PDB file of C-alpha atoms in Angstrom:
ATOM      1  CA  UNK L 130     -18.299  17.230-147.572  1.00  0.00           C
ATOM      2  CA  UNK L 131     -15.858  19.779-148.015  1.00  0.00           C
ATOM      3  CA  UNK L 132     -11.926  19.458-147.080  1.00  0.00           C
ATOM      4  CA  UNK L 133     -12.356  21.924-144.050  1.00  0.00           C
ATOM      5  CA  UNK L 134     -15.828  20.317-142.086  1.00  0.00           C
ATOM      6  CA  UNK L 135     -13.574  17.094-142.753  1.00  0.00           C
ATOM      7  CA  UNK L 136     -10.344  18.741-140.950  1.00  0.00           C
ATOM      8  CA  UNK L 137     -13.161  19.713-138.433  1.00  0.00           C
ATOM      9  CA  UNK L 138     -14.721  16.351-138.191  1.00  0.00           C
ATOM     10  CA  UNK L 139     -11.478  14.850-137.894  1.00  0.00           C
ATOM     11  CA  UNK L 140      -9.724  17.719-135.570  1.00  0.00           C
ATOM     12  CA  UNK L 141     -12.823  16.735-133.272  1.00  0.00           C
ATOM     13  CA  UNK L 142     -12.324  12.890-132.980  1.00  0.00           C
ATOM     14  CA  UNK L 143      -8.739  13.841-132.094  1.00  0.00           C
ATOM     15  CA  UNK L 144     -10.412  16.144-128.852  1.00  0.00           C
ATOM     16  CA  UNK L 145     -12.409  13.285-127.977  1.00  0.00           C
ATOM     17  CA  UNK L 146      -9.125  10.346-127.906  1.00  0.00           C
ATOM     18  CA  UNK L 147      -7.414  13.021-125.996  1.00  0.00           C
ATOM     19  CA  UNK L 148     -10.109  13.046-123.709  1.00  0.00           C
ATOM     20  CA  UNK L 149      -9.763   9.693-122.896  1.00  0.00           C
ATOM     21  CA  UNK L 150      -5.976   9.377-123.012  1.00  0.00           C
ATOM     22  CA  UNK L 151      -4.979   9.849-119.010  1.00  0.00           C
ATOM     23  CA  UNK L 152      -2.538  12.107-119.849  1.00  0.00           C
ATOM     24  CA  UNK L 153      -4.920  14.454-121.925  1.00  0.00           C
ATOM     25  CA  UNK L 154      -2.786  13.951-124.441  1.00  0.00           C
ATOM     26  CA  UNK L 155      -2.837  11.984-128.258  1.00  0.00           C
ATOM     27  CA  UNK L 156      -1.210   8.803-127.919  1.00  0.00           C
ATOM     28  CA  UNK L 157       1.946   7.897-130.021  1.00  0.00           C
ATOM     29  CA  UNK L 158       1.687   5.435-133.042  1.00  0.00           C
ATOM     30  CA  UNK L 159       2.748   1.919-133.178  1.00  0.00           C
ATOM     31  CA  UNK L 160       6.178   2.165-133.131  1.00  0.00           C
ATOM     32  CA  UNK L 161       7.107  -0.997-134.079  1.00  0.00           C
ATOM     33  CA  UNK L 162       4.950  -1.518-136.986  1.00  0.00           C
ATOM     34  CA  UNK L 163       5.901   1.941-138.199  1.00  0.00           C
ATOM     35  CA  UNK L 164       9.869   0.779-137.799  1.00  0.00           C
ATOM     36  CA  UNK L 165       8.960  -2.714-139.526  1.00  0.00           C
ATOM     37  CA  UNK L 166       8.706  -0.070-142.552  1.00  0.00           C
ATOM     38  CA  UNK L 167      11.910   1.451-142.107  1.00  0.00           C
ATOM     39  CA  UNK L 168      14.879   0.087-144.150  1.00  0.00           C
ATOM     40  CA  UNK L 169      18.191  -2.043-142.504  1.00  0.00           C
ATOM     41  CA  UNK L 170      20.812   0.002-143.496  1.00  0.00           C
ATOM     42  CA  UNK L 171      20.810   3.888-142.512  1.00  0.00           C
ATOM     43  CA  UNK L 172      19.193   6.068-144.634  1.00  0.00           C
ATOM     44  CA  UNK L 173      17.938   9.640-143.993  1.00  0.00           C
ATOM     45  CA  UNK L 174      13.925   9.629-141.974  1.00  0.00           C
ATOM     46  CA  UNK L 175      11.438  12.574-141.784  1.00  0.00           C
ATOM     47  CA  UNK L 176       9.283  12.490-138.978  1.00  0.00           C
ATOM     48  CA  UNK L 177       7.828  15.276-137.607  1.00  0.00           C
ATOM     49  CA  UNK L 178       7.365  16.649-133.950  1.00  0.00           C
ATOM     50  CA  UNK L 179       3.683  15.951-133.139  1.00  0.00           C
ATOM     51  CA  UNK L 180       1.578  19.636-132.153  1.00  0.00           C
ATOM     52  CA  UNK L 181      -1.530  18.324-130.780  1.00  0.00           C
ATOM     53  CA  UNK L 182      -3.797  17.596-133.289  1.00  0.00           C
ATOM     54  CA  UNK L 183      -0.746  14.872-134.428  1.00  0.00           C
ATOM     55  CA  UNK L 184      -0.278  11.177-132.426  1.00  0.00           C
ATOM     56  CA  UNK L 185       3.382  11.391-130.523  1.00  0.00           C
ATOM     57  CA  UNK L 186       6.578  11.199-132.494  1.00  0.00           C
ATOM     58  CA  UNK L 187       9.149  11.143-129.289  1.00  0.00           C
ATOM     59  CA  UNK L 188       9.380   7.485-128.771  1.00  0.00           C
ATOM     60  CA  UNK L 189      10.595   6.807-132.546  1.00  0.00           C
ATOM     61  CA  UNK L 190      13.049   9.852-132.795  1.00  0.00           C
ATOM     62  CA  UNK L 191      14.057   8.402-129.344  1.00  0.00           C
ATOM     63  CA  UNK L 192      14.894   4.282-130.923  1.00  0.00           C
ATOM     64  CA  UNK L 193      15.992   6.373-134.018  1.00  0.00           C
ATOM     65  CA  UNK L 194      18.774   8.323-132.503  1.00  0.00           C
ATOM     66  CA  UNK L 195      19.266   5.487-129.719  1.00  0.00           C
ATOM     67  CA  UNK L 196      18.837   1.971-131.680  1.00  0.00           C
ATOM     68  CA  UNK L 197      19.562   2.942-135.302  1.00  0.00           C
ATOM     69  CA  UNK L 198      22.467   4.460-137.219  1.00  0.00           C
ATOM     70  CA  UNK L 199      19.672   6.564-140.096  1.00  0.00           C
ATOM     71  CA  UNK L 200      19.639   9.733-139.963  1.00  0.00           C
ATOM     72  CA  UNK L 201      16.302  11.771-138.669  1.00  0.00           C
ATOM     73  CA  UNK L 202      15.168  15.616-140.332  1.00  0.00           C
ATOM     74  CA  UNK L 203      12.392  17.192-138.540  1.00  0.00           C
ATOM     75  CA  UNK L 204      10.707  20.102-140.840  1.00  0.00           C
ATOM     76  CA  UNK L 205      11.344  23.057-141.022  1.00  0.00           C
ATOM     77  CA  UNK L 206       8.752  26.338-142.035  1.00  0.00           C
ATOM     78  CA  UNK L 207      10.699  29.406-141.327  1.00  0.00           C
ATOM     79  CA  UNK L 208      10.080  30.759-144.959  1.00  0.00           C
ATOM     80  CA  UNK L 209       6.519  28.741-145.373  1.00  0.00           C
ATOM     81  CA  UNK L 210       8.757  26.368-148.128  1.00  0.00           C
ATOM     82  CA  UNK L 211       8.714  22.865-147.471  1.00  0.00           C
ATOM     83  CA  UNK L 212      12.199  22.030-145.980  1.00  0.00           C
ATOM     84  CA  UNK L 213      13.846  19.821-143.127  1.00  0.00           C
ATOM     85  CA  UNK L 214      16.711  20.744-140.400  1.00  0.00           C
ATOM     86  CA  UNK L 215      18.709  17.911-139.197  1.00  0.00           C
ATOM     87  CA  UNK L 216      18.325  17.033-135.961  1.00  0.00           C
ATOM     88  CA  UNK L 217      19.815  14.961-133.651  1.00  0.00           C
ATOM     89  CA  UNK L 218      19.885  15.651-129.365  1.00  0.00           C
ATOM     90  CA  UNK L 219      21.759  18.447-129.386  1.00  0.00           C
ATOM     91  CA  UNK L 220      19.696  20.728-131.518  1.00  0.00           C
ATOM     92  CA  UNK L 221      17.902  23.680-130.159  1.00  0.00           C
ATOM     93  CA  UNK L 222      14.532  23.712-131.148  1.00  0.00           C
ATOM     94  CA  UNK L 223      12.811  27.175-130.885  1.00  0.00           C
ATOM     95  CA  UNK L 224       8.500  27.683-131.778  1.00  0.00           C
ATOM     96  CA  UNK L 225       8.121  28.648-134.883  1.00  0.00           C
ATOM     97  CA  UNK L 226       5.930  31.353-136.514  1.00  0.00           C
ATOM     98  CA  UNK L 227       2.982  28.708-136.956  1.00  0.00           C
ATOM     99  CA  UNK L 228       3.832  27.494-133.031  1.00  0.00           C
ATOM    100  CA  UNK L 229       5.713  23.970-133.814  1.00  0.00           C
ATOM    101  CA  UNK L 230       8.926  23.436-132.519  1.00  0.00           C
ATOM    102  CA  UNK L 231      11.878  23.655-135.370  1.00  0.00           C
ATOM    103  CA  UNK L 232      15.516  24.384-136.003  1.00  0.00           C
ATOM    104  CA  UNK L 233      15.009  27.557-136.726  1.00  0.00           C
ATOM    105  CA  UNK L 234      18.954  28.146-137.605  1.00  0.00           C
ATOM    106  CA  UNK L 235      19.615  28.883-141.518  1.00  0.00           C
ATOM    107  CA  UNK L 236      22.784  27.275-142.281  1.00  0.00           C
ATOM    108  CA  UNK L 237      21.424  23.336-142.307  1.00  0.00           C
ATOM    109  CA  UNK L 238      17.727  23.508-144.908  1.00  0.00           C
ATOM    110  CA  UNK L 239      17.588  20.519-147.274  1.00  0.00           C
ATOM    111  CA  UNK L 240      14.725  19.921-149.626  1.00  0.00           C
ATOM    112  CA  UNK L 241      13.060  17.481-151.637  1.00  0.00           C
ATOM    113  CA  UNK L 242      15.501  16.757-154.222  1.00  0.00           C
ATOM    114  CA  UNK L 243      18.471  16.920-151.097  1.00  0.00           C
ATOM    115  CA  UNK L 244      17.391  13.162-149.737  1.00  0.00           C
ATOM    116  CA  UNK L 245      18.442   9.862-151.228  1.00  0.00           C
ATOM    117  CA  UNK L 246      15.422   7.633-153.263  1.00  0.00           C
ATOM    118  CA  UNK L 247      15.873   5.309-149.606  1.00  0.00           C
ATOM    119  CA  UNK L 248      15.152   8.156-147.560  1.00  0.00           C
ATOM    120  CA  UNK L 249      11.544   7.907-146.022  1.00  0.00           C
ATOM    121  CA  UNK L 250       9.724  10.721-144.692  1.00  0.00           C
ATOM    122  CA  UNK L 251       6.494  10.005-141.890  1.00  0.00           C
ATOM    123  CA  UNK L 252       4.036  11.895-142.747  1.00  0.00           C
ATOM    124  CA  UNK L 253       0.929  13.148-140.012  1.00  0.00           C
ATOM    125  CA  UNK L 254      -1.901  12.814-140.946  1.00  0.00           C
ATOM    126  CA  UNK L 255      -5.048  14.991-140.086  1.00  0.00           C
ATOM    127  CA  UNK L 256      -7.518  12.568-142.334  1.00  0.00           C
ATOM    128  CA  UNK L 257      -6.462  10.049-144.938  1.00  0.00           C
ATOM    129  CA  UNK L 258      -8.538   9.022-147.885  1.00  0.00           C
ATOM    130  CA  UNK L 259      -8.705   5.195-149.071  1.00  0.00           C
ATOM    131  CA  UNK L 260      -6.863   6.070-151.909  1.00  0.00           C
ATOM    132  CA  UNK L 261      -3.693   6.565-149.600  1.00  0.00           C
ATOM    133  CA  UNK L 262      -4.171  10.641-150.150  1.00  0.00           C
ATOM    134  CA  UNK L 263      -3.405  12.859-146.935  1.00  0.00           C
ATOM    135  CA  UNK L 264      -5.619  15.379-145.747  1.00  0.00           C
ATOM    136  CA  UNK L 265      -3.175  17.870-143.574  1.00  0.00           C
ATOM    137  CA  UNK L 266      -4.092  21.445-142.448  1.00  0.00           C
ATOM    138  CA  UNK L 267      -4.860  22.585-145.143  1.00  0.00           C
ATOM    139  CA  UNK L 268      -0.855  24.716-146.091  1.00  0.00           C
ATOM    140  CA  UNK L 269       0.111  21.989-148.541  1.00  0.00           C
ATOM    141  CA  UNK L 270       4.006  21.732-147.083  1.00  0.00           C
ATOM    142  CA  UNK L 271       3.956  18.182-147.174  1.00  0.00           C
ATOM    143  CA  UNK L 272       1.873  17.917-150.640  1.00  0.00           C
ATOM    144  CA  UNK L 273       4.498  20.201-151.867  1.00  0.00           C
ATOM    145  CA  UNK L 274       7.799  17.974-150.735  1.00  0.00           C
ATOM    146  CA  UNK L 275       6.515  15.057-151.932  1.00  0.00           C
ATOM    147  CA  UNK L 276       6.031  15.514-155.219  1.00  0.00           C
ATOM    148  CA  UNK L 277      10.157  16.342-155.220  1.00  0.00           C
ATOM    149  CA  UNK L 278      10.771  13.621-152.859  1.00  0.00           C
ATOM    150  CA  UNK L 279      12.343  10.506-154.164  1.00  0.00           C
ATOM    151  CA  UNK L 280      11.837   8.428-151.260  1.00  0.00           C
ATOM    152  CA  UNK L 281       8.913   6.729-149.227  1.00  0.00           C
ATOM    153  CA  UNK L 282       6.683   8.114-147.564  1.00  0.00           C
ATOM    154  CA  UNK L 283       4.563   6.396-144.573  1.00  0.00           C
ATOM    155  CA  UNK L 284       1.546   8.529-143.363  1.00  0.00           C
ATOM    156  CA  UNK L 285       0.215   8.158-139.605  1.00  0.00           C
ATOM    157  CA  UNK L 286      -3.334   8.444-139.132  1.00  0.00           C
ATOM    158  CA  UNK L 287      -6.202   7.018-136.340  1.00  0.00           C
ATOM    159  CA  UNK L 288      -8.470   4.758-137.869  1.00  0.00           C
ATOM    160  CA  UNK L 289     -11.498   6.872-136.924  1.00  0.00           C
ATOM    161  CA  UNK L 290      -9.777  10.056-139.617  1.00  0.00           C
ATOM    162  CA  UNK L 291      -9.502   7.429-143.130  1.00  0.00           C
ATOM    163  CA  UNK L 292     -12.156   9.562-145.027  1.00  0.00           C
ATOM    164  CA  UNK L 293     -13.532   9.669-148.116  1.00  0.00           C
ATOM    165  CA  UNK L 294     -13.352  13.119-149.957  1.00  0.00           C
ATOM    166  CA  UNK L 295     -12.080  14.044-153.779  1.00  0.00           C
ATOM    167  CA  UNK L 296      -8.277  14.758-153.519  1.00  0.00           C
ATOM    168  CA  UNK L 297      -7.531  17.665-155.532  1.00  0.00           C
ATOM    169  CA  UNK L 298      -4.395  18.447-158.468  1.00  0.00           C
ATOM    170  CA  UNK L 299      -2.031  19.735-156.354  1.00  0.00           C
ATOM    171  CA  UNK L 300      -2.834  16.356-153.458  1.00  0.00           C
ATOM    172  CA  UNK L 301       0.275  13.095-153.679  1.00  0.00           C
ATOM    173  CA  UNK L 302      -0.562   9.853-152.302  1.00  0.00           C
ATOM    174  CA  UNK L 303       1.406   8.497-149.838  1.00  0.00           C
ATOM    175  CA  UNK L 304       3.185   5.197-150.698  1.00  0.00           C
ATOM    176  CA  UNK L 305       2.472   3.432-147.198  1.00  0.00           C
ATOM    177  CA  UNK L 306      -0.716   4.364-144.419  1.00  0.00           C
ATOM    178  CA  UNK L 307      -0.207   3.494-141.215  1.00  0.00           C
ATOM    179  CA  UNK L 308      -3.587   3.598-138.471  1.00  0.00           C
ATOM    180  CA  UNK L 309      -4.929   2.526-135.441  1.00  0.00           C
TER     181      UNK L 309
END
């Protein structure tokens, strides 16, 4: 199967999962399991704000804000190059040109090289291979970002969406995968 066919298959799995949910949305990923991979000392945690194809990240973000001293960052796609912005409870979010909610101010843009080696990037995966290569939406946002990111990457994916595919030259393997 081509990557586009695998993406369609993964989305169909997520549609079925969403229909099974009482709230009609995808469940959160297992926060206790994921937090066991985070450093105990304060650092920078990069996490996405979920779209309809991704498990909710809200519980993790609330945990990071309320129970840790980690700084939280979210993706910024305003110029379609991989960047993140600092995210606090006071951050004003707007809908971006690709439909995600982001801090679209240009004052606080962080590129991959701006982060420390102890930073952690939590990456949503539409699918993932057994070799930890991520299948995303096809824009290469995370591949381009992770190619320069000095920290660790943790992919989150539904168990049914662990699939075999041949990675392309630009694909970057993730350091860790959490599935459920």
